[in-house]
mmCIF file of C-alpha atoms in Angstrom:
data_model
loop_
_atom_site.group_PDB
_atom_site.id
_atom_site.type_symbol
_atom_site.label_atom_id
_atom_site.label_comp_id
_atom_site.label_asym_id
_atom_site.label_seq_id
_atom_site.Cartn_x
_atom_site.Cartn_y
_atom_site.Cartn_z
ATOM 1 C CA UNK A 1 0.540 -137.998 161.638
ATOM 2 C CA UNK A 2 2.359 -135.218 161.443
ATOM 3 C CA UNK A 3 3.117 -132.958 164.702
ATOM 4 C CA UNK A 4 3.350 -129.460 163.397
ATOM 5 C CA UNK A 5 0.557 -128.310 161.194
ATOM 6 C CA UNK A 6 0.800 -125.355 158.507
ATOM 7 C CA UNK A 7 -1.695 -124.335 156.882
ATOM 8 C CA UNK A 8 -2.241 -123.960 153.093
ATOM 9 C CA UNK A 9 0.542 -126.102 151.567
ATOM 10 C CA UNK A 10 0.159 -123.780 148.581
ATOM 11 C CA UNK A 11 -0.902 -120.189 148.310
ATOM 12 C CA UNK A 12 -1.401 -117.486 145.269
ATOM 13 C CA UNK A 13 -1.617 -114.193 146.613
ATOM 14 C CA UNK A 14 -1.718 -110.795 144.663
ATOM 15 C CA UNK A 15 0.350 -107.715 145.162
ATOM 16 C CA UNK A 16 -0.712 -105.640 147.909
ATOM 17 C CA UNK A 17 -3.375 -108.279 149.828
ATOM 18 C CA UNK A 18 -2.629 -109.499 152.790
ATOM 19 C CA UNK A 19 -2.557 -113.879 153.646
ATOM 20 C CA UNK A 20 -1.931 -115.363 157.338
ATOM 21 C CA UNK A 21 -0.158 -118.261 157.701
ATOM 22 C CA UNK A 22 -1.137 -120.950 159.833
ATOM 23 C CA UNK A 23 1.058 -122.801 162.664
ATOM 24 C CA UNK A 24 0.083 -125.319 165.351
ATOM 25 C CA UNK A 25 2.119 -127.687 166.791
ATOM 26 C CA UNK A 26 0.822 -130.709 168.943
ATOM 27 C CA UNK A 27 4.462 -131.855 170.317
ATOM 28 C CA UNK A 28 3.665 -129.416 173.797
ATOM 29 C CA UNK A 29 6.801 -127.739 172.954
ATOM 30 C CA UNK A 30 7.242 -124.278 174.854
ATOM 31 C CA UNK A 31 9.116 -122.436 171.926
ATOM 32 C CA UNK A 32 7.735 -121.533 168.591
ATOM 33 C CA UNK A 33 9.445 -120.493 165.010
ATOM 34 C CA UNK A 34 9.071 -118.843 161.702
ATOM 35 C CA UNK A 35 11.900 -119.710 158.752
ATOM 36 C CA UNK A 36 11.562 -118.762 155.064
ATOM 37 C CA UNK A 37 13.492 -119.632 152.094
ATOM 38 C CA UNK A 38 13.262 -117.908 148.938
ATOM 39 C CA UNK A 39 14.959 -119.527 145.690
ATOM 40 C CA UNK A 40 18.539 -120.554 145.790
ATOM 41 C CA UNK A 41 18.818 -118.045 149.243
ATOM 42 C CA UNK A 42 19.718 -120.022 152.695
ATOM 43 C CA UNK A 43 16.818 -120.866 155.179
ATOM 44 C CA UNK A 44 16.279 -117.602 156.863
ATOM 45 C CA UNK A 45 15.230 -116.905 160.438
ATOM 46 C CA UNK A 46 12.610 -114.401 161.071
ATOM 47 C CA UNK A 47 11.138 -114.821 164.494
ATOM 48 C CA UNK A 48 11.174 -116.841 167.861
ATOM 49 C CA UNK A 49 8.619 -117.183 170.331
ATOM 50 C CA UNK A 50 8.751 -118.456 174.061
ATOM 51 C CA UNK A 51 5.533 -119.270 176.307
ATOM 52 C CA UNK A 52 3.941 -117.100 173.423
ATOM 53 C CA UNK A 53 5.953 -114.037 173.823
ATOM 54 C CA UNK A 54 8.478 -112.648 171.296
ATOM 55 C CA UNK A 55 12.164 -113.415 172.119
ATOM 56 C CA UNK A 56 13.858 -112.399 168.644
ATOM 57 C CA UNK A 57 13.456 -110.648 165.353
ATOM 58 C CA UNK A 58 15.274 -110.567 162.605
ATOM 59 C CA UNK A 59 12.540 -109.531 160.138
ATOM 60 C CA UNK A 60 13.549 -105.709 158.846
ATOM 61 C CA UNK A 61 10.156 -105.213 157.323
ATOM 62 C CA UNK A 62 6.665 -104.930 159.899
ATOM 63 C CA UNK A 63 4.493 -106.225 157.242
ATOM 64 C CA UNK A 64 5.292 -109.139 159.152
ATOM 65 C CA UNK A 65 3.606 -109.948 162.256
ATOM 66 C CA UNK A 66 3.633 -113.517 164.060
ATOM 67 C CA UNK A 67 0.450 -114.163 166.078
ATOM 68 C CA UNK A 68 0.327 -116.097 169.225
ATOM 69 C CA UNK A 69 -3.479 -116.691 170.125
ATOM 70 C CA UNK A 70 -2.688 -120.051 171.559
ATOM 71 C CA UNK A 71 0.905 -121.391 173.475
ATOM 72 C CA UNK A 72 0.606 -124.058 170.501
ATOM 73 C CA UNK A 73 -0.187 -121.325 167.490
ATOM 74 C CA UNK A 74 2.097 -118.652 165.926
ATOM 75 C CA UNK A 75 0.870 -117.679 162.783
ATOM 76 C CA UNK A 76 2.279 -115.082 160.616
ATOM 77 C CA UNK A 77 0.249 -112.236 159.044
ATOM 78 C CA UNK A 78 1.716 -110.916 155.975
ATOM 79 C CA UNK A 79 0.393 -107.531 154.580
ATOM 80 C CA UNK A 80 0.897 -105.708 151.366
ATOM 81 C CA UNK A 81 2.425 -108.537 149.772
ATOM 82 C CA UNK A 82 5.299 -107.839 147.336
ATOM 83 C CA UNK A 83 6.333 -110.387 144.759
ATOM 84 C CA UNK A 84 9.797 -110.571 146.761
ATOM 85 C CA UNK A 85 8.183 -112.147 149.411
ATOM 86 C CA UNK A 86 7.561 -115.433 147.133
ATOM 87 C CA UNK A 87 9.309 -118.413 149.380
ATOM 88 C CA UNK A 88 8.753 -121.148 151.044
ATOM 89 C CA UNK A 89 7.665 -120.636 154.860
ATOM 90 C CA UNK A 90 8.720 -123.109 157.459
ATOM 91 C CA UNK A 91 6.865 -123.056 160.816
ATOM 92 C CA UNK A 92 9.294 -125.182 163.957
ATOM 93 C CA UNK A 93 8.903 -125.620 167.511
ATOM 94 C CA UNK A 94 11.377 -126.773 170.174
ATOM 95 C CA UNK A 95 10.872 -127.835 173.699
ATOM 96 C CA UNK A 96 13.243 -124.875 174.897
ATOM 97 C CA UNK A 97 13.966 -121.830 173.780
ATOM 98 C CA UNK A 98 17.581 -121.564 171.764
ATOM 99 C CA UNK A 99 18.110 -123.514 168.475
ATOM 100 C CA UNK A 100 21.239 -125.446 169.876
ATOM 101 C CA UNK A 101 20.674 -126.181 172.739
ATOM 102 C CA UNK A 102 17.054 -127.569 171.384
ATOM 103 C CA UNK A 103 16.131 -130.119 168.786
ATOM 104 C CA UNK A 104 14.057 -128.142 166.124
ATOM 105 C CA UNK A 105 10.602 -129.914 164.507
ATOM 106 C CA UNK A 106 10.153 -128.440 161.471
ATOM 107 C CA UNK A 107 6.476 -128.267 159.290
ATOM 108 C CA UNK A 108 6.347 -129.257 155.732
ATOM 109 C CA UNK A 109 5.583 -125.299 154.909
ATOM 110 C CA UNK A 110 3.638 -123.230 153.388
ATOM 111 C CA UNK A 111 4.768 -121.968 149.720
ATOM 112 C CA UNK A 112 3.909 -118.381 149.051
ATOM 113 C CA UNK A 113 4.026 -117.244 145.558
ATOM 114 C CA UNK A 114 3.021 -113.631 145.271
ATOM 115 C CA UNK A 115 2.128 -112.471 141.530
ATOM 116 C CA UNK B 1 29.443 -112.244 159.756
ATOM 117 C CA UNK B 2 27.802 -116.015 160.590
ATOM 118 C CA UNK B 3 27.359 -117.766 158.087
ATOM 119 C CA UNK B 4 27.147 -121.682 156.694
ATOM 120 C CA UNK B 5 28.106 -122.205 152.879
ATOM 121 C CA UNK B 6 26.993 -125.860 151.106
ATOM 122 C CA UNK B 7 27.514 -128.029 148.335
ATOM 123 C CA UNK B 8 25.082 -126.517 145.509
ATOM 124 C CA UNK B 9 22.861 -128.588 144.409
ATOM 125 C CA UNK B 10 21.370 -130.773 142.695
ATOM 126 C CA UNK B 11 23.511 -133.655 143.477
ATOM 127 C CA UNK B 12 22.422 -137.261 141.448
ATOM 128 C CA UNK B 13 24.093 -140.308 142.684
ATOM 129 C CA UNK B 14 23.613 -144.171 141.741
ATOM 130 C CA UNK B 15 22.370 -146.286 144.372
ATOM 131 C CA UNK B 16 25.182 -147.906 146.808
ATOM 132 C CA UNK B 17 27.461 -144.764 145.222
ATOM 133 C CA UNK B 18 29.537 -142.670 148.040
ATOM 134 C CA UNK B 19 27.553 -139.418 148.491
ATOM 135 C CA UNK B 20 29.751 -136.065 150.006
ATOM 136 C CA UNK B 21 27.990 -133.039 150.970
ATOM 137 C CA UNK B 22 30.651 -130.129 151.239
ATOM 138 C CA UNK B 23 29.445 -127.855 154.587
ATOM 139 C CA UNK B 24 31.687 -124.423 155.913
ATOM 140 C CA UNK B 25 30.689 -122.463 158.387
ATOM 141 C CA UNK B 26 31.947 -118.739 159.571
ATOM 142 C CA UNK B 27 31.476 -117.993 163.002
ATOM 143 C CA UNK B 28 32.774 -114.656 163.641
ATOM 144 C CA UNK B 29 30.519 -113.897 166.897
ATOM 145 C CA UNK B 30 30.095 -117.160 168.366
ATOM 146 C CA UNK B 31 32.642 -118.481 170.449
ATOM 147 C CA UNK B 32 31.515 -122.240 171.059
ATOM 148 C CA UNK B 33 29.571 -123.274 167.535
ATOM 149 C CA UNK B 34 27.469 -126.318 167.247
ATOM 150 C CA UNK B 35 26.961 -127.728 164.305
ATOM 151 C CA UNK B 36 24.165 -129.893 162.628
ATOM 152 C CA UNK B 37 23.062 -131.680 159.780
ATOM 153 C CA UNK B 38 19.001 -131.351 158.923
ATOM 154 C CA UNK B 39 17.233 -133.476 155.928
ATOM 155 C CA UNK B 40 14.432 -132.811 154.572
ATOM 156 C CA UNK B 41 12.376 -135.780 153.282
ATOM 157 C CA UNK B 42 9.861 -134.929 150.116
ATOM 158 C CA UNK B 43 6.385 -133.352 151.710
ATOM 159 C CA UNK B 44 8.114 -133.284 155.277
ATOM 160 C CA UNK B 45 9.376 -130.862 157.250
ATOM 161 C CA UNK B 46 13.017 -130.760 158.325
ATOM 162 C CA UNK B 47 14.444 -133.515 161.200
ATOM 163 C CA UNK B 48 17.674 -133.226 162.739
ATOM 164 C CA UNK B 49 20.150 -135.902 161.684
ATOM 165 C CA UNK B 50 23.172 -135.537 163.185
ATOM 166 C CA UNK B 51 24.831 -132.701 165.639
ATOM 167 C CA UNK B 52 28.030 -132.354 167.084
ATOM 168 C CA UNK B 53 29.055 -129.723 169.709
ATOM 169 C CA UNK B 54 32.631 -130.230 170.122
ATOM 170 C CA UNK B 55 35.214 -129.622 167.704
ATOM 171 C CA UNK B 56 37.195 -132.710 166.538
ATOM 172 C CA UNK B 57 34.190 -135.017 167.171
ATOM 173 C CA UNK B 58 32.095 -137.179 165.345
ATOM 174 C CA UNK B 59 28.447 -138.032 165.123
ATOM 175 C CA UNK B 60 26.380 -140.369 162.714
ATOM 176 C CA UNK B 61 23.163 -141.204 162.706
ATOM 177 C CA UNK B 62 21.503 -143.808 159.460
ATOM 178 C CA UNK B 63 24.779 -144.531 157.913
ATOM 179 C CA UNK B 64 25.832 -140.604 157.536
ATOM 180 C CA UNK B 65 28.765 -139.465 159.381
ATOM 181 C CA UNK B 66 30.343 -135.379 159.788
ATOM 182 C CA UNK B 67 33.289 -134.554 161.546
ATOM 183 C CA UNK B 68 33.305 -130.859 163.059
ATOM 184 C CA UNK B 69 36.932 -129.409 162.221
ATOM 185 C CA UNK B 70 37.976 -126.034 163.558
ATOM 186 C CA UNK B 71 40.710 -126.016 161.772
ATOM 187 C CA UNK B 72 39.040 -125.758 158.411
ATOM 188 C CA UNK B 73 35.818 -125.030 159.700
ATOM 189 C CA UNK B 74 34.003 -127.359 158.360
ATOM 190 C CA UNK B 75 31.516 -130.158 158.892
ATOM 191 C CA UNK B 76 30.761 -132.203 155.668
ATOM 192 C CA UNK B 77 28.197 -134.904 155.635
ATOM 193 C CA UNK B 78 29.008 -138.400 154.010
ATOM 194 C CA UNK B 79 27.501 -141.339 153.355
ATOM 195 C CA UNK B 80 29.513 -144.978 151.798
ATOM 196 C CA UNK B 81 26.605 -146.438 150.110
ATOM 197 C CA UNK B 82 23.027 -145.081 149.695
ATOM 198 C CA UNK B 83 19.355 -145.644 149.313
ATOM 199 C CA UNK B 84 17.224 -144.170 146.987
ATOM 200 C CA UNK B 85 15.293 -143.711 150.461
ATOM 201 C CA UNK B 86 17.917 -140.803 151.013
ATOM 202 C CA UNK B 87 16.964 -138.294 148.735
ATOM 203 C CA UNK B 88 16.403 -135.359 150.012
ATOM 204 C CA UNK B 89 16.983 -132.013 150.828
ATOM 205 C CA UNK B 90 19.811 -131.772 153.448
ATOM 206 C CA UNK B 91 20.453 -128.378 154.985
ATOM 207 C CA UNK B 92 23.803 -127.913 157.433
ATOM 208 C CA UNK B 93 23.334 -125.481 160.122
ATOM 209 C CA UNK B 94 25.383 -123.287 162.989
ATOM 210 C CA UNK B 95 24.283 -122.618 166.037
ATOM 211 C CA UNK B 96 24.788 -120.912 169.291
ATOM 212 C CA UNK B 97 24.340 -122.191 173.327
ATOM 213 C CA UNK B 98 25.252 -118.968 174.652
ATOM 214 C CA UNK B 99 21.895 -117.259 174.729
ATOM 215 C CA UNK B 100 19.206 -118.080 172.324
ATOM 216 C CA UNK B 101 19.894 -117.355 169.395
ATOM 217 C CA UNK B 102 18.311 -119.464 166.491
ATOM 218 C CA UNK B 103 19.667 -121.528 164.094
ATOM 219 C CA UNK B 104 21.666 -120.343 161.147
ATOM 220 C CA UNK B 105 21.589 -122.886 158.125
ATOM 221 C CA UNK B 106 22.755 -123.148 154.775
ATOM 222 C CA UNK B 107 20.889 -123.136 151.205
ATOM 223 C CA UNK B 108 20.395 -126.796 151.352
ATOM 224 C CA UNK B 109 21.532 -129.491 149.008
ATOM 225 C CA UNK B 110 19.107 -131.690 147.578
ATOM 226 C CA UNK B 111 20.357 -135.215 146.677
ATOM 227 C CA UNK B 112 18.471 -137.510 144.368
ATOM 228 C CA UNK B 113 19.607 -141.196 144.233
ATOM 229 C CA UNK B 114 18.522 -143.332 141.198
ATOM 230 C CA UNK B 115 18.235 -147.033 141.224
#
């Protein structure tokens, strides 16, 4: 069974709504991620949580927001949706903060296509 | 800047065929980089596969084998002979143990054995 949940798999969203993303992990792991990767671009990293606070940001944009409701949730709220945001978005947690010193667990994603 | 440039994909190989996956890396602001190998299995999320934290070492893990080299700062992935169980998507990543700083990874390569 898989460890890290994300919720849709698939989503069709039009220009200018707003979707939230859906992340729970059942590994008890203490750190939280979001990733993204659009078409032929590298696997991006947007935000890290720790004990459910923010620890990093690398997200220019604030239509972006990552919601910790639960030390085993982050989701991500995206509003005013642009077709540019069309990728594929990777939820990860690791025991410890810091993505060396930590193995990451990746989900299987959620793929965002934006018309 | 920080950066990790891969073999673009696709890549097709014949069962029991060599595979290569070319991996560089630029770390301009990080003075100790690990480096890793992820894969990405169809409808999974990403797993590590291999790291290595010292330059001029080794690691393997399921046959596949990457040897960190400051010198040409690089880190490709190889296999002798494999399985149509190793397609995948296989992403090479940088990382950093001073501080927390997440994971920076490449485009990914996906590799498709035939039979």
């Amino acid at each position: 069974d898989p460890k890290i949940i994300q919720k849709p798999k698939y989503l069709v969203a039009v220009t200018g709504s707003e979707k939230i993303l859906i992340c729970e992990q059942y590994l008890g792991h203490n750190a939280m991620y979001w990733y993204r990767q659009s078409a032929k671009k590298p696997l991006e990293f947007m935000f890290s949580y720790s004990y459910q606070k923010l620890m990093d940001n690398q997200t220019a944009s604030s239509r972006f927001q990552p919601q910790s409701s639960k030390k085993n949730h982050l989701d991500l709220q995206i509003t005013a949706l642009k077709p540019d945001d069309s990728a594929t978005y990777f939820c990860a947690s690791s025991q410890g903060w810091g993505g060396a010193q930590n193995t990451l667990y990746f989900g299987a994603g959620t793929r965002l296509s934006v018309l | 800047g920080d950066s990790v440039t891969q073999t673009e994909g696709p890549v097709t190989v014949s069962e029991s065929e060599s595979l290569i996956i070319n991996c560089t890396y630029s770390a301009t602001s990080i003075a100790y980089p690990n480096l890793f190998w992820y894969v990405r299995y169809p409808g999974e999320g990403l797993q590590l596969l291999l790291k290595v934290i010292t330059a001029g070492q080794k690691g393997s893990s399921r046959g596949f084998e990457a040897t960190y080299n400051k010198e040409t700062t690089s880190f490709h992935l190889q296999k002798a002979s494999v399985q149509e169980s190793d397609s995948a998507v296989y992403y090479c990543a940088l990382g950093d143990t001073q501080g927390g700083r997440a994971l920076i990874f490449g485009t990914g390569t996906t590799v498709s054995v035939s039979p």
